[in-house]
Each structure stands twice: as C-alpha cells, then as structure tokens.
PDB file of N, CA, C and O in Angstrom:
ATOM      1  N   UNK A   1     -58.647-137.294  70.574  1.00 90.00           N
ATOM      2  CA  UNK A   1     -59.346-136.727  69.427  1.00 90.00           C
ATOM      3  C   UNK A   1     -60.492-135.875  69.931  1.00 90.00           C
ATOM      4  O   UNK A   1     -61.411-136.223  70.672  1.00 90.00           O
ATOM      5  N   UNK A   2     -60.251-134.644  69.365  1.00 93.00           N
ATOM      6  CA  UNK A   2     -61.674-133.809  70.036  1.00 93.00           C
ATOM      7  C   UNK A   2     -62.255-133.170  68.449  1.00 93.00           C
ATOM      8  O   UNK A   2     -61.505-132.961  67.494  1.00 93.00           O
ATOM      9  N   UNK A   3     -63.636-132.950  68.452  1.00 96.00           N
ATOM     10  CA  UNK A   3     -64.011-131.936  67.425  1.00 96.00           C
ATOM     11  C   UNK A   3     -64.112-131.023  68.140  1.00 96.00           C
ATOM     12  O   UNK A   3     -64.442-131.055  69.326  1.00 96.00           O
ATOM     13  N   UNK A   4     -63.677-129.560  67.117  1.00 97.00           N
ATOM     14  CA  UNK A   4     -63.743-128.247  67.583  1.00 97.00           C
ATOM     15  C   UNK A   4     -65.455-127.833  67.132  1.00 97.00           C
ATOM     16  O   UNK A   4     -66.402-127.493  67.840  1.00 97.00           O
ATOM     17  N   UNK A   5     -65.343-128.026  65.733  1.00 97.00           N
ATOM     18  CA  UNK A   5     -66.206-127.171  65.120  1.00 97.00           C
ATOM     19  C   UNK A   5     -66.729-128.742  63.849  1.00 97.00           C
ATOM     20  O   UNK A   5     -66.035-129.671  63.434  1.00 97.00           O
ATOM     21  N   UNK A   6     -68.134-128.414  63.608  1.00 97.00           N
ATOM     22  CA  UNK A   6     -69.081-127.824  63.928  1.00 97.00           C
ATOM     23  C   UNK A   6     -69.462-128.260  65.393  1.00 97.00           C
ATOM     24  O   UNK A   6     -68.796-129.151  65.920  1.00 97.00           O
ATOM     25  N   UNK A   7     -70.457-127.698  66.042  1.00 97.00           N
ATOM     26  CA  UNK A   7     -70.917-127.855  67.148  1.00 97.00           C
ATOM     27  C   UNK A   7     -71.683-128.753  66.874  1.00 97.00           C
ATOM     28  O   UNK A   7     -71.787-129.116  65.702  1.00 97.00           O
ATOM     29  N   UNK A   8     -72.601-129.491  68.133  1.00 97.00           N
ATOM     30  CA  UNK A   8     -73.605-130.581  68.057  1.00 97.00           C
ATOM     31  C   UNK A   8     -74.466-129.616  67.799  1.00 97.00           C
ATOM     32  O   UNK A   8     -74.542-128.422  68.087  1.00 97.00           O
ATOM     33  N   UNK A   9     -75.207-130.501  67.098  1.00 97.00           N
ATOM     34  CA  UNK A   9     -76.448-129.844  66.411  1.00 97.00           C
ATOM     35  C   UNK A   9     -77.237-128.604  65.630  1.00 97.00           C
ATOM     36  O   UNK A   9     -78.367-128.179  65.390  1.00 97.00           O
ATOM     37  N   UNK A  10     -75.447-128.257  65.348  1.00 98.00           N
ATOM     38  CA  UNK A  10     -75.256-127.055  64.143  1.00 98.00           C
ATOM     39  C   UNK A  10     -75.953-127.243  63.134  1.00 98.00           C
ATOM     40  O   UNK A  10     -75.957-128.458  62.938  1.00 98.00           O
ATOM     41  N   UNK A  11     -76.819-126.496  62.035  1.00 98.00           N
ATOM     42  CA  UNK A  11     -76.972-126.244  60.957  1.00 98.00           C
ATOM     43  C   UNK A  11     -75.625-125.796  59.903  1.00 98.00           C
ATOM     44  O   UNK A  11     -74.976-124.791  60.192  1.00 98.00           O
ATOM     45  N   UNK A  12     -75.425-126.260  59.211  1.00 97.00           N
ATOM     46  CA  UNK A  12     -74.456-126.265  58.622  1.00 97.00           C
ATOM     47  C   UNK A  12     -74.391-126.161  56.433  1.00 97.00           C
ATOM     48  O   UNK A  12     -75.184-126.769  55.714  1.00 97.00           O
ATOM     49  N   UNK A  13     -73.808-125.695  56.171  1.00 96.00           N
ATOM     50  CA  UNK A  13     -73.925-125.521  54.798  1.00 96.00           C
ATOM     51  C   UNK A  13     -72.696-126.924  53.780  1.00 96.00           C
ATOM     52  O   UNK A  13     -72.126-127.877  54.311  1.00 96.00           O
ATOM     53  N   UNK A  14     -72.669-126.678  52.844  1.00 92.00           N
ATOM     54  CA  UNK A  14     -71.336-128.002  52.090  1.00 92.00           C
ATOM     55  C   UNK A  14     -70.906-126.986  51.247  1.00 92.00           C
ATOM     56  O   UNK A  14     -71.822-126.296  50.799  1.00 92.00           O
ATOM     57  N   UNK A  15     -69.744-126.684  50.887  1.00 94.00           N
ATOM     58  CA  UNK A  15     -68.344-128.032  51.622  1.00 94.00           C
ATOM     59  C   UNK A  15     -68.410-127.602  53.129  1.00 94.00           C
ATOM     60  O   UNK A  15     -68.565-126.415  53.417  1.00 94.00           O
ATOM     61  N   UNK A  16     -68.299-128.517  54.032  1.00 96.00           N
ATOM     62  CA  UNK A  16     -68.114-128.275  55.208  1.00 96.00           C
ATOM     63  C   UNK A  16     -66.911-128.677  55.894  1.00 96.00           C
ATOM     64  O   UNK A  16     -66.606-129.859  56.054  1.00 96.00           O
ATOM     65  N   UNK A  17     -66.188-127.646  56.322  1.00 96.00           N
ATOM     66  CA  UNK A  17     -64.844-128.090  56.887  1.00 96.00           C
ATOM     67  C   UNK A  17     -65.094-128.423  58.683  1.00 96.00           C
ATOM     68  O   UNK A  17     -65.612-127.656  59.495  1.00 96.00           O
ATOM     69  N   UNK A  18     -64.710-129.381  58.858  1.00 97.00           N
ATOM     70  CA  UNK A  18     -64.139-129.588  60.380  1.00 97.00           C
ATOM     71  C   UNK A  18     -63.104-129.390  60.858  1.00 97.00           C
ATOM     72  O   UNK A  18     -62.152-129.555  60.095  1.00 97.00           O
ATOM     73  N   UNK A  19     -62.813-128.992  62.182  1.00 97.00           N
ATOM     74  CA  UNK A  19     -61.811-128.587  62.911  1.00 97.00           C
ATOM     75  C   UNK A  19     -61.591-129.237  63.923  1.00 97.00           C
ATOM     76  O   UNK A  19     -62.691-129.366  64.460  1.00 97.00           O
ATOM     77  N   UNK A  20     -60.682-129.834  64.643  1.00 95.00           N
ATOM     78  CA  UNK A  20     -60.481-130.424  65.455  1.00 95.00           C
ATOM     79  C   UNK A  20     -58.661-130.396  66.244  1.00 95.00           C
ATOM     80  O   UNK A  20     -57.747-129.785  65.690  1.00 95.00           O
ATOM     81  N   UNK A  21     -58.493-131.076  67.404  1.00 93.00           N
ATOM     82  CA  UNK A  21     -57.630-131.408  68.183  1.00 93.00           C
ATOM     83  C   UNK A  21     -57.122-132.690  68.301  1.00 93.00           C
ATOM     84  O   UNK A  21     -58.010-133.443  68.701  1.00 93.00           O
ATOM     85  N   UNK A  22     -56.068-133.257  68.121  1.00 88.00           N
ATOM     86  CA  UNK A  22     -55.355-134.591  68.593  1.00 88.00           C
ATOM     87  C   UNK A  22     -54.570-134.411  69.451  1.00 88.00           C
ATOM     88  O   UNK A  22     -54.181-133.254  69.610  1.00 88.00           O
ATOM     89  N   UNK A  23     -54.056-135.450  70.299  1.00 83.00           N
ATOM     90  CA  UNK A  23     -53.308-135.506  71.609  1.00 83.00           C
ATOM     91  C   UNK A  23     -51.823-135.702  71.164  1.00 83.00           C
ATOM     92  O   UNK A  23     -50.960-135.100  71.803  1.00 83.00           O
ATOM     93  N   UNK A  24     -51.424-136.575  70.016  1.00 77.00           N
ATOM     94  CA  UNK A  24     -50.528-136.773  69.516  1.00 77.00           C
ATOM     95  C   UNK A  24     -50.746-136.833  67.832  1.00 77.00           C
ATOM     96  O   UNK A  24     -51.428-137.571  67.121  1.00 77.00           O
ATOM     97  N   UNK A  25     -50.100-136.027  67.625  1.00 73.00           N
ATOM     98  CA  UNK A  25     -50.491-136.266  66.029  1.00 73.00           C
ATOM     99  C   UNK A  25     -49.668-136.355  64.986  1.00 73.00           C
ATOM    100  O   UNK A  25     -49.776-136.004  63.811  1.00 73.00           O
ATOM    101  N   UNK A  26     -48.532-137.064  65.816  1.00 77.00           N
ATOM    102  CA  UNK A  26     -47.364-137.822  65.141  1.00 77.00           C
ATOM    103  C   UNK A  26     -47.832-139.596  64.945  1.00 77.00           C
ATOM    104  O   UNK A  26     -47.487-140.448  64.125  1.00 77.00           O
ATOM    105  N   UNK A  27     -48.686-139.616  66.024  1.00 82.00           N
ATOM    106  CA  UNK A  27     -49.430-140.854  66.098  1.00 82.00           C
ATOM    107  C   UNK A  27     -50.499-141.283  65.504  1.00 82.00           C
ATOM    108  O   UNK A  27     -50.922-142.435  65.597  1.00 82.00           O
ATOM    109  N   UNK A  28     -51.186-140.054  64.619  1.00 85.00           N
ATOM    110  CA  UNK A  28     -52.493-140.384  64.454  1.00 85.00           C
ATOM    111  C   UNK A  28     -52.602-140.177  63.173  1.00 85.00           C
ATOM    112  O   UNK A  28     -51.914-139.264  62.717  1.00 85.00           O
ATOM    113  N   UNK A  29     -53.740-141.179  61.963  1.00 92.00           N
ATOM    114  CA  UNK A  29     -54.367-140.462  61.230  1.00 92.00           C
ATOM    115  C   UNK A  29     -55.979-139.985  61.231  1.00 92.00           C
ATOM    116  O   UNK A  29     -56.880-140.383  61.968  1.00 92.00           O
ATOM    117  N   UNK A  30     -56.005-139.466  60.664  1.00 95.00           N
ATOM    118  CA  UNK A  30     -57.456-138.615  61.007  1.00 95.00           C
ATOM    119  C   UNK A  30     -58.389-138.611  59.502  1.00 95.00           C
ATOM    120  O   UNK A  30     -58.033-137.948  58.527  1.00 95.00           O
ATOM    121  N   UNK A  31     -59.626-139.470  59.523  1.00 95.00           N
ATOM    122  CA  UNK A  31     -60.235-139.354  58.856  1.00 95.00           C
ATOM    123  C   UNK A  31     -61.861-138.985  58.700  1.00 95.00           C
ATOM    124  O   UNK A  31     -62.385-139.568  59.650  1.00 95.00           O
ATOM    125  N   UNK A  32     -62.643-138.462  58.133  1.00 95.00           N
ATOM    126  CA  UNK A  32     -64.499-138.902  58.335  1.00 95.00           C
ATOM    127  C   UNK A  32     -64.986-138.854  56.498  1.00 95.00           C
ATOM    128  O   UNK A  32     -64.771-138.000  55.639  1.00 95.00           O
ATOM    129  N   UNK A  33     -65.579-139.946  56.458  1.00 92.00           N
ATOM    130  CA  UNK A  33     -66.132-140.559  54.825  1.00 92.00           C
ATOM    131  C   UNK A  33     -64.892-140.712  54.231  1.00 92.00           C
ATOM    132  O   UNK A  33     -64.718-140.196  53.127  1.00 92.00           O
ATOM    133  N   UNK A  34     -64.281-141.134  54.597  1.00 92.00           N
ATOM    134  CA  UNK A  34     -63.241-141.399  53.679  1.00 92.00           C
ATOM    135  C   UNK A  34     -62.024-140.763  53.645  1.00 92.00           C
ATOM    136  O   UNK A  34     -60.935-141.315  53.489  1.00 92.00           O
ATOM    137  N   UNK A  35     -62.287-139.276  53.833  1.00 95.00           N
ATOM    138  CA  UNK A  35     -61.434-138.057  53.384  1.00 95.00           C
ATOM    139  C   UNK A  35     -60.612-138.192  54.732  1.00 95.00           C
ATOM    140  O   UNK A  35     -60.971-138.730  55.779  1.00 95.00           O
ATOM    141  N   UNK A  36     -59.173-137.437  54.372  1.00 95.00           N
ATOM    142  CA  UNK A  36     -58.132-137.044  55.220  1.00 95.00           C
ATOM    143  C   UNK A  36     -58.126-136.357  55.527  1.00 95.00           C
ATOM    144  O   UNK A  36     -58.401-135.373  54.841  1.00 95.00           O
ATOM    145  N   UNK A  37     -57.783-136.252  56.942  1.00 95.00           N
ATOM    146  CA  UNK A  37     -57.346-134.777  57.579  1.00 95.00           C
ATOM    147  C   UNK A  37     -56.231-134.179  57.438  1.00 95.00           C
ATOM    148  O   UNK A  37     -55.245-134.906  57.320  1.00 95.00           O
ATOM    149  N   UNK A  38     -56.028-132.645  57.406  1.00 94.00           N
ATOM    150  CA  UNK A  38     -54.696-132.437  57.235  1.00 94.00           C
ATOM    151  C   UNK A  38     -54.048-132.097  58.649  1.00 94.00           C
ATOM    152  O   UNK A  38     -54.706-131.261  59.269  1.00 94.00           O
ATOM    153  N   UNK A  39     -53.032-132.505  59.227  1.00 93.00           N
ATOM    154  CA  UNK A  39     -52.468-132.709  60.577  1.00 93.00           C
ATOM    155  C   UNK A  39     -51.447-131.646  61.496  1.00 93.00           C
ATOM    156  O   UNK A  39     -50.550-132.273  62.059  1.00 93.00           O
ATOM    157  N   UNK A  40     -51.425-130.300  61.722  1.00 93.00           N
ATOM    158  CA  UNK A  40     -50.416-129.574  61.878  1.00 93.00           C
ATOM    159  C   UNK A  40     -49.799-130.041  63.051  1.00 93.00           C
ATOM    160  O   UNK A  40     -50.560-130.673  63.784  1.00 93.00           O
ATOM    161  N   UNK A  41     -48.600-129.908  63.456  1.00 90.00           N
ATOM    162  CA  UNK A  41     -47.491-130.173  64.097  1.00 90.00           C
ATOM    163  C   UNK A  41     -48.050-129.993  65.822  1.00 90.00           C
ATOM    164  O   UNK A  41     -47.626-130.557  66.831  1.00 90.00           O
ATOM    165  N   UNK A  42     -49.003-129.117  65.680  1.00 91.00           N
ATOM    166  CA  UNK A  42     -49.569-128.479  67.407  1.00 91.00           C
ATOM    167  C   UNK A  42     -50.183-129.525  67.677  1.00 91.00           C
ATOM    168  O   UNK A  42     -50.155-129.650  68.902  1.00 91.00           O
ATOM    169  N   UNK A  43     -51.061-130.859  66.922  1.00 90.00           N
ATOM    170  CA  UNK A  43     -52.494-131.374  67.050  1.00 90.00           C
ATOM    171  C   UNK A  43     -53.485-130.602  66.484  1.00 90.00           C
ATOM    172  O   UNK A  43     -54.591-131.113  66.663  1.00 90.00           O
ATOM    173  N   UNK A  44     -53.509-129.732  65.969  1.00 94.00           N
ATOM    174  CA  UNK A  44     -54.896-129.174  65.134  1.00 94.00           C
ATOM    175  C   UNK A  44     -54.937-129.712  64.161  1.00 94.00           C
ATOM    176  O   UNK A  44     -53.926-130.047  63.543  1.00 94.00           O
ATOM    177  N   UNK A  45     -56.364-129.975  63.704  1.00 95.00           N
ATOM    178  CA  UNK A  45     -56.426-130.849  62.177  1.00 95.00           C
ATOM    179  C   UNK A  45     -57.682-129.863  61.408  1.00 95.00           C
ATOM    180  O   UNK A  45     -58.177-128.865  61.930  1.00 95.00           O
ATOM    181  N   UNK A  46     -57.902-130.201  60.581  1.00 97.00           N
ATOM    182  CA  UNK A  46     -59.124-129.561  59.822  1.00 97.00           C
ATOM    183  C   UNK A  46     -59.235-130.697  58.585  1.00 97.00           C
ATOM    184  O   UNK A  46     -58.364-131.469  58.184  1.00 97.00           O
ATOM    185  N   UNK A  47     -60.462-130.541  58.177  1.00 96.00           N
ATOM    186  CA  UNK A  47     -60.779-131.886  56.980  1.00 96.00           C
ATOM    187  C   UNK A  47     -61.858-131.003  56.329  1.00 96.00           C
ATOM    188  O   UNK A  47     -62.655-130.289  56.936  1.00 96.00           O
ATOM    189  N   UNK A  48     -61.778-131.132  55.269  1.00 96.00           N
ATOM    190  CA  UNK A  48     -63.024-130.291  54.443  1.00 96.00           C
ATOM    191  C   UNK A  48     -63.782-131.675  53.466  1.00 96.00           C
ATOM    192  O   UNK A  48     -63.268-132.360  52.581  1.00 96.00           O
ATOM    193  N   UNK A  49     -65.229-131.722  54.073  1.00 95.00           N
ATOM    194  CA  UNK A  49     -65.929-132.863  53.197  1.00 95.00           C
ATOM    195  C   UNK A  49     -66.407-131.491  51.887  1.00 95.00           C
ATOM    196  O   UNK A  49     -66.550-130.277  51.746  1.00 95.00           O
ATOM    197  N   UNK A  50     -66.481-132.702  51.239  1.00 91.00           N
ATOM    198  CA  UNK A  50     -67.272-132.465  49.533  1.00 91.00           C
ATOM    199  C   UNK A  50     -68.543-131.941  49.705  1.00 91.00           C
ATOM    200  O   UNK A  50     -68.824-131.768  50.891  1.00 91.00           O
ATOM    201  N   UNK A  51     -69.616-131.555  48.713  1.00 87.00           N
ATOM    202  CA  UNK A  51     -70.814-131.470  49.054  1.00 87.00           C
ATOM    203  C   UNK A  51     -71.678-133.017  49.423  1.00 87.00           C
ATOM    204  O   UNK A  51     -71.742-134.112  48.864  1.00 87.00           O
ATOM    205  N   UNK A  52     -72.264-132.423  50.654  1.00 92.00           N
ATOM    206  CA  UNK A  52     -73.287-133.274  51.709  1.00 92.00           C
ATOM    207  C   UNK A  52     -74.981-132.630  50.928  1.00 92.00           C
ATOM    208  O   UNK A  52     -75.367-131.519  50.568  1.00 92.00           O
ATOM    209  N   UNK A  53     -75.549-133.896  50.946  1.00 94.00           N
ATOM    210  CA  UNK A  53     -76.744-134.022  50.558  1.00 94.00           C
ATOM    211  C   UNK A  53     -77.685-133.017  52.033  1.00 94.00           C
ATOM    212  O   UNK A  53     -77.332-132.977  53.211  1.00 94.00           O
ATOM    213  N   UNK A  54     -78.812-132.382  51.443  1.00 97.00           N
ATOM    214  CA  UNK A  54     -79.746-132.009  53.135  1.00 97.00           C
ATOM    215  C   UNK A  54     -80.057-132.680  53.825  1.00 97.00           C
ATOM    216  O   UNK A  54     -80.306-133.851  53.540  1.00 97.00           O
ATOM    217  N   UNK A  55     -80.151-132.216  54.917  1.00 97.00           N
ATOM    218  CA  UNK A  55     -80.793-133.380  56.204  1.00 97.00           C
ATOM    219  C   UNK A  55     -79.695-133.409  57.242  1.00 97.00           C
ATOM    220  O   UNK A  55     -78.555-132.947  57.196  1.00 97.00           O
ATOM    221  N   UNK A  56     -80.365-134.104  58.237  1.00 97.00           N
ATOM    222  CA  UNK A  56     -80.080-134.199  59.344  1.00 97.00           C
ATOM    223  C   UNK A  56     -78.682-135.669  58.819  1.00 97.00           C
ATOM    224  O   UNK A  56     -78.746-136.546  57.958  1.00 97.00           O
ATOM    225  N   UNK A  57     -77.464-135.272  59.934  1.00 95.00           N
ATOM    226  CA  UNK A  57     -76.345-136.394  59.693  1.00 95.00           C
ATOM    227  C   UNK A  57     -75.183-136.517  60.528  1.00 95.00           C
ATOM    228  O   UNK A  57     -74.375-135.607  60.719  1.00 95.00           O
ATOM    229  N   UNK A  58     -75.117-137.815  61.081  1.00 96.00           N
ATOM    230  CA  UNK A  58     -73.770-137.982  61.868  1.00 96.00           C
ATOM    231  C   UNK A  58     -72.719-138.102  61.193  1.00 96.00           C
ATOM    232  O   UNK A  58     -72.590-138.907  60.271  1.00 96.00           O
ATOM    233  N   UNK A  59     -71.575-137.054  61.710  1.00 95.00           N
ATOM    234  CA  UNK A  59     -70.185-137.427  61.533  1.00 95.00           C
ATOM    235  C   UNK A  59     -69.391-138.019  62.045  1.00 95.00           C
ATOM    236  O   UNK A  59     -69.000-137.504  63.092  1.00 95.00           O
ATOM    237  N   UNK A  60     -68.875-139.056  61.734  1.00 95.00           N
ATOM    238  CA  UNK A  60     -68.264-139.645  62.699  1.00 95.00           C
ATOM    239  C   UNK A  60     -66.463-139.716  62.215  1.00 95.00           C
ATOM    240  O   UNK A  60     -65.926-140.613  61.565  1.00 95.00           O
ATOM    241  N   UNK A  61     -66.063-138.939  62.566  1.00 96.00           N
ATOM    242  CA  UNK A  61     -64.503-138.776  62.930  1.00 96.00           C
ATOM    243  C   UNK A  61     -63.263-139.964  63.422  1.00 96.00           C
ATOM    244  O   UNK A  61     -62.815-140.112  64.560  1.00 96.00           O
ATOM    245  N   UNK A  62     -62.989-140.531  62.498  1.00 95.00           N
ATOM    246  CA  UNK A  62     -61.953-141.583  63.413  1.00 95.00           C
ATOM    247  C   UNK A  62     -60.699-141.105  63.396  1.00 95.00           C
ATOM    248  O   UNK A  62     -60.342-140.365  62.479  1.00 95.00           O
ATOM    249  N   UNK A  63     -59.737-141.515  64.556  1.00 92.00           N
ATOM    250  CA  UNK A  63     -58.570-141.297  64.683  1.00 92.00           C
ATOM    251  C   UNK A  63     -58.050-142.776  64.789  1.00 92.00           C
ATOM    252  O   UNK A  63     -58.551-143.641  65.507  1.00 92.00           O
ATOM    253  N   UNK A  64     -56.722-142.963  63.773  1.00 92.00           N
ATOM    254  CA  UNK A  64     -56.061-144.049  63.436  1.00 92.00           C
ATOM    255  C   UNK A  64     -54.828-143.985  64.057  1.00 92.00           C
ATOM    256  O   UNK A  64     -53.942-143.202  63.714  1.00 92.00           O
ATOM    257  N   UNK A  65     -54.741-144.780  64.957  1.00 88.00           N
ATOM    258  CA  UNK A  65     -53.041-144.899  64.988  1.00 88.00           C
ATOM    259  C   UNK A  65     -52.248-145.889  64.931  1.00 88.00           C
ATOM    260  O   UNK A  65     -52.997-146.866  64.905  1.00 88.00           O
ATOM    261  N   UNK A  66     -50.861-146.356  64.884  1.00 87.00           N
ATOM    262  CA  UNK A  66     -50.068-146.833  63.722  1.00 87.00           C
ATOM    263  C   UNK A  66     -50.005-148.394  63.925  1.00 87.00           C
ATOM    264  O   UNK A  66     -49.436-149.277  63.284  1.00 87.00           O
ATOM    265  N   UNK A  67     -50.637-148.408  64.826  1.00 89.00           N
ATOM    266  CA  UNK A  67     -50.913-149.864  65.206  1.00 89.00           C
ATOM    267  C   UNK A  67     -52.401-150.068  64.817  1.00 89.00           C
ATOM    268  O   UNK A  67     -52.941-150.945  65.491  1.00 89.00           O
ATOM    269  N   UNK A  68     -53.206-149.464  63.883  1.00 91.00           N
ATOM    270  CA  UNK A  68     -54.406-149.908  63.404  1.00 91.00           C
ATOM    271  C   UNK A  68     -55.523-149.865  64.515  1.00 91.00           C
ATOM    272  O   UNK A  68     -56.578-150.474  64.339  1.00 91.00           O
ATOM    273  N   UNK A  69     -55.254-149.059  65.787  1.00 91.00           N
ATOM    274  CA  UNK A  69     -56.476-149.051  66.525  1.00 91.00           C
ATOM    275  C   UNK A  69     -57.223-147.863  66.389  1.00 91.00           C
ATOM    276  O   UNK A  69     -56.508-146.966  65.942  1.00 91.00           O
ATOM    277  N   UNK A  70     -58.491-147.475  66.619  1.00 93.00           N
ATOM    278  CA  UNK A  70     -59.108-147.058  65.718  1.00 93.00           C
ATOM    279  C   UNK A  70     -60.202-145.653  67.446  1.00 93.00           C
ATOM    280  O   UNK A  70     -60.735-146.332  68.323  1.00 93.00           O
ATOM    281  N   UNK A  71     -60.315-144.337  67.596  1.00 91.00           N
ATOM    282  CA  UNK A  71     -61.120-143.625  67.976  1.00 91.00           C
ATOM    283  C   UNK A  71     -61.675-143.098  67.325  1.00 91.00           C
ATOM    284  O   UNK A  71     -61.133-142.372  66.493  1.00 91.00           O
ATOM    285  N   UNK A  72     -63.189-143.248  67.424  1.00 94.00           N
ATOM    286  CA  UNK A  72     -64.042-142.569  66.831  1.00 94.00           C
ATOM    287  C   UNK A  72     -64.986-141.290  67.602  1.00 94.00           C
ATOM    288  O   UNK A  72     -65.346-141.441  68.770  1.00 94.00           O
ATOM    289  N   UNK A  73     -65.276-140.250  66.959  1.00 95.00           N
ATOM    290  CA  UNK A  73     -65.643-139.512  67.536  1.00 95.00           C
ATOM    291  C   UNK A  73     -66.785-138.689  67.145  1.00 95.00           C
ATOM    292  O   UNK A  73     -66.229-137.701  66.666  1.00 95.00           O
ATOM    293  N   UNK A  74     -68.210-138.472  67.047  1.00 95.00           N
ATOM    294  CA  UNK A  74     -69.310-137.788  66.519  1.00 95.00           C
ATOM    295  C   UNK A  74     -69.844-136.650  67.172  1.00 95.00           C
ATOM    296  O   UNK A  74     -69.978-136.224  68.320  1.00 95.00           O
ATOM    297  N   UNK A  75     -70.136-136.271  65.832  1.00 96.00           N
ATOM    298  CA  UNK A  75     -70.838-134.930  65.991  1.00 96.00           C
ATOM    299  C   UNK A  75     -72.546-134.867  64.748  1.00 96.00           C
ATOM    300  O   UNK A  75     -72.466-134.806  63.521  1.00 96.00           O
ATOM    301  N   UNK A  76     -73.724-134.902  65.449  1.00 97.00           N
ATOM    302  CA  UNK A  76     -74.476-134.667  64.503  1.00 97.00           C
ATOM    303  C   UNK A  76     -74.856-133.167  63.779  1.00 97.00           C
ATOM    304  O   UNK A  76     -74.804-132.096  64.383  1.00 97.00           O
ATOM    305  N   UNK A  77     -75.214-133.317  62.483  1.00 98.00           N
ATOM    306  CA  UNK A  77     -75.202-131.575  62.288  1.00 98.00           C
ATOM    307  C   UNK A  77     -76.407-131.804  61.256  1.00 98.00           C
ATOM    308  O   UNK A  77     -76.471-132.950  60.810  1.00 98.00           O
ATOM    309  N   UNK A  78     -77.376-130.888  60.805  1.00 98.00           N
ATOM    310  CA  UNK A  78     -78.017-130.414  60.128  1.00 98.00           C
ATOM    311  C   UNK A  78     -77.577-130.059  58.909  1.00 98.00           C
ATOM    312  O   UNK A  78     -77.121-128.947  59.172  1.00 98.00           O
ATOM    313  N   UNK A  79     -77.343-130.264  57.451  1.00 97.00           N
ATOM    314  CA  UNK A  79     -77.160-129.198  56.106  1.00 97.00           C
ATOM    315  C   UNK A  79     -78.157-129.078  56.101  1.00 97.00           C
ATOM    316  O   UNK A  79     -79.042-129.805  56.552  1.00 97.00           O
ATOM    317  N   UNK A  80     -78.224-127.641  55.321  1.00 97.00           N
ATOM    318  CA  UNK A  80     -79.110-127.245  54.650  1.00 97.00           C
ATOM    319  C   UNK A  80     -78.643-126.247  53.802  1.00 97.00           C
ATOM    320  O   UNK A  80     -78.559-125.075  54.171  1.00 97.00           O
ATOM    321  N   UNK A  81     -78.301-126.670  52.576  1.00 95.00           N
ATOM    322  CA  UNK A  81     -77.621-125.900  51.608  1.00 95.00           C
ATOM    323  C   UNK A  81     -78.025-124.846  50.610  1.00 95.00           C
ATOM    324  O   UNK A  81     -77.181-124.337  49.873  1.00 95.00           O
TER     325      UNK A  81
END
C-alpha cells in the first residue's frame, strides 16, 4: 500500500481525493474514515473523502486483505477550505 497524493504535509482543500498504489489488488480492500476505495486492475486506487472540517489531520489509509489482516498507512495534511 503506498499513498501517491496528497503529499505529507500538504495543505489541502475538501472533497479531497487520494491516490494511491497496491501491490495486489485482487487481494486488497482499501479504505480511510470509512469510505472505499475504488480499485483499478493495475493497483491504482483513488478514494474521494466528503467535506473535512479545517485543521491540521491524519489520514490513515488501511489496506484489508481477505483474510482480515489489516495495513495501515498515513499521511498528515492541512485543510483549509
């Protein structure tokens, strides 16, 4: 599980979409707050959160796979909407 985008310690606006990479992503699900990622066939994913309140905030990205074990992965970012 990698994040592409946002960068660490981006300023960032909402809705904010993330971008990211999986290693297998026949294997994985991909979530952060709740929301799903959507999974293309290469390993690229992207997830678009809802509107985020201002301030400073970790994302934390998990990758699920089918045996319930669980990678997590963060990125902190700034809104400021």
């Amino acid at each position: 599980l990698h994040i592409d985008s946002p960068s660490e310690g981006a300023i960032v606006t909402s809705p904010l979409t993330l971008r990211g990479t999986a290693s297998d992503p026949s294997e994985f699900s991909i979530a952060c707050d709740g929301v799903k990622a959507s999974i293309a066939a290469d390993g690229s994913w992207t997830l678009e959160l809802p509107a985020l309140p201002d301030g400073e905030r970790e994302l934390k990205v998990v990758a699920t796979d089918k045996r319930g074990r669980a990678k997590p992965e963060s990125r902190r970012v700034t809104v400021d909407n």
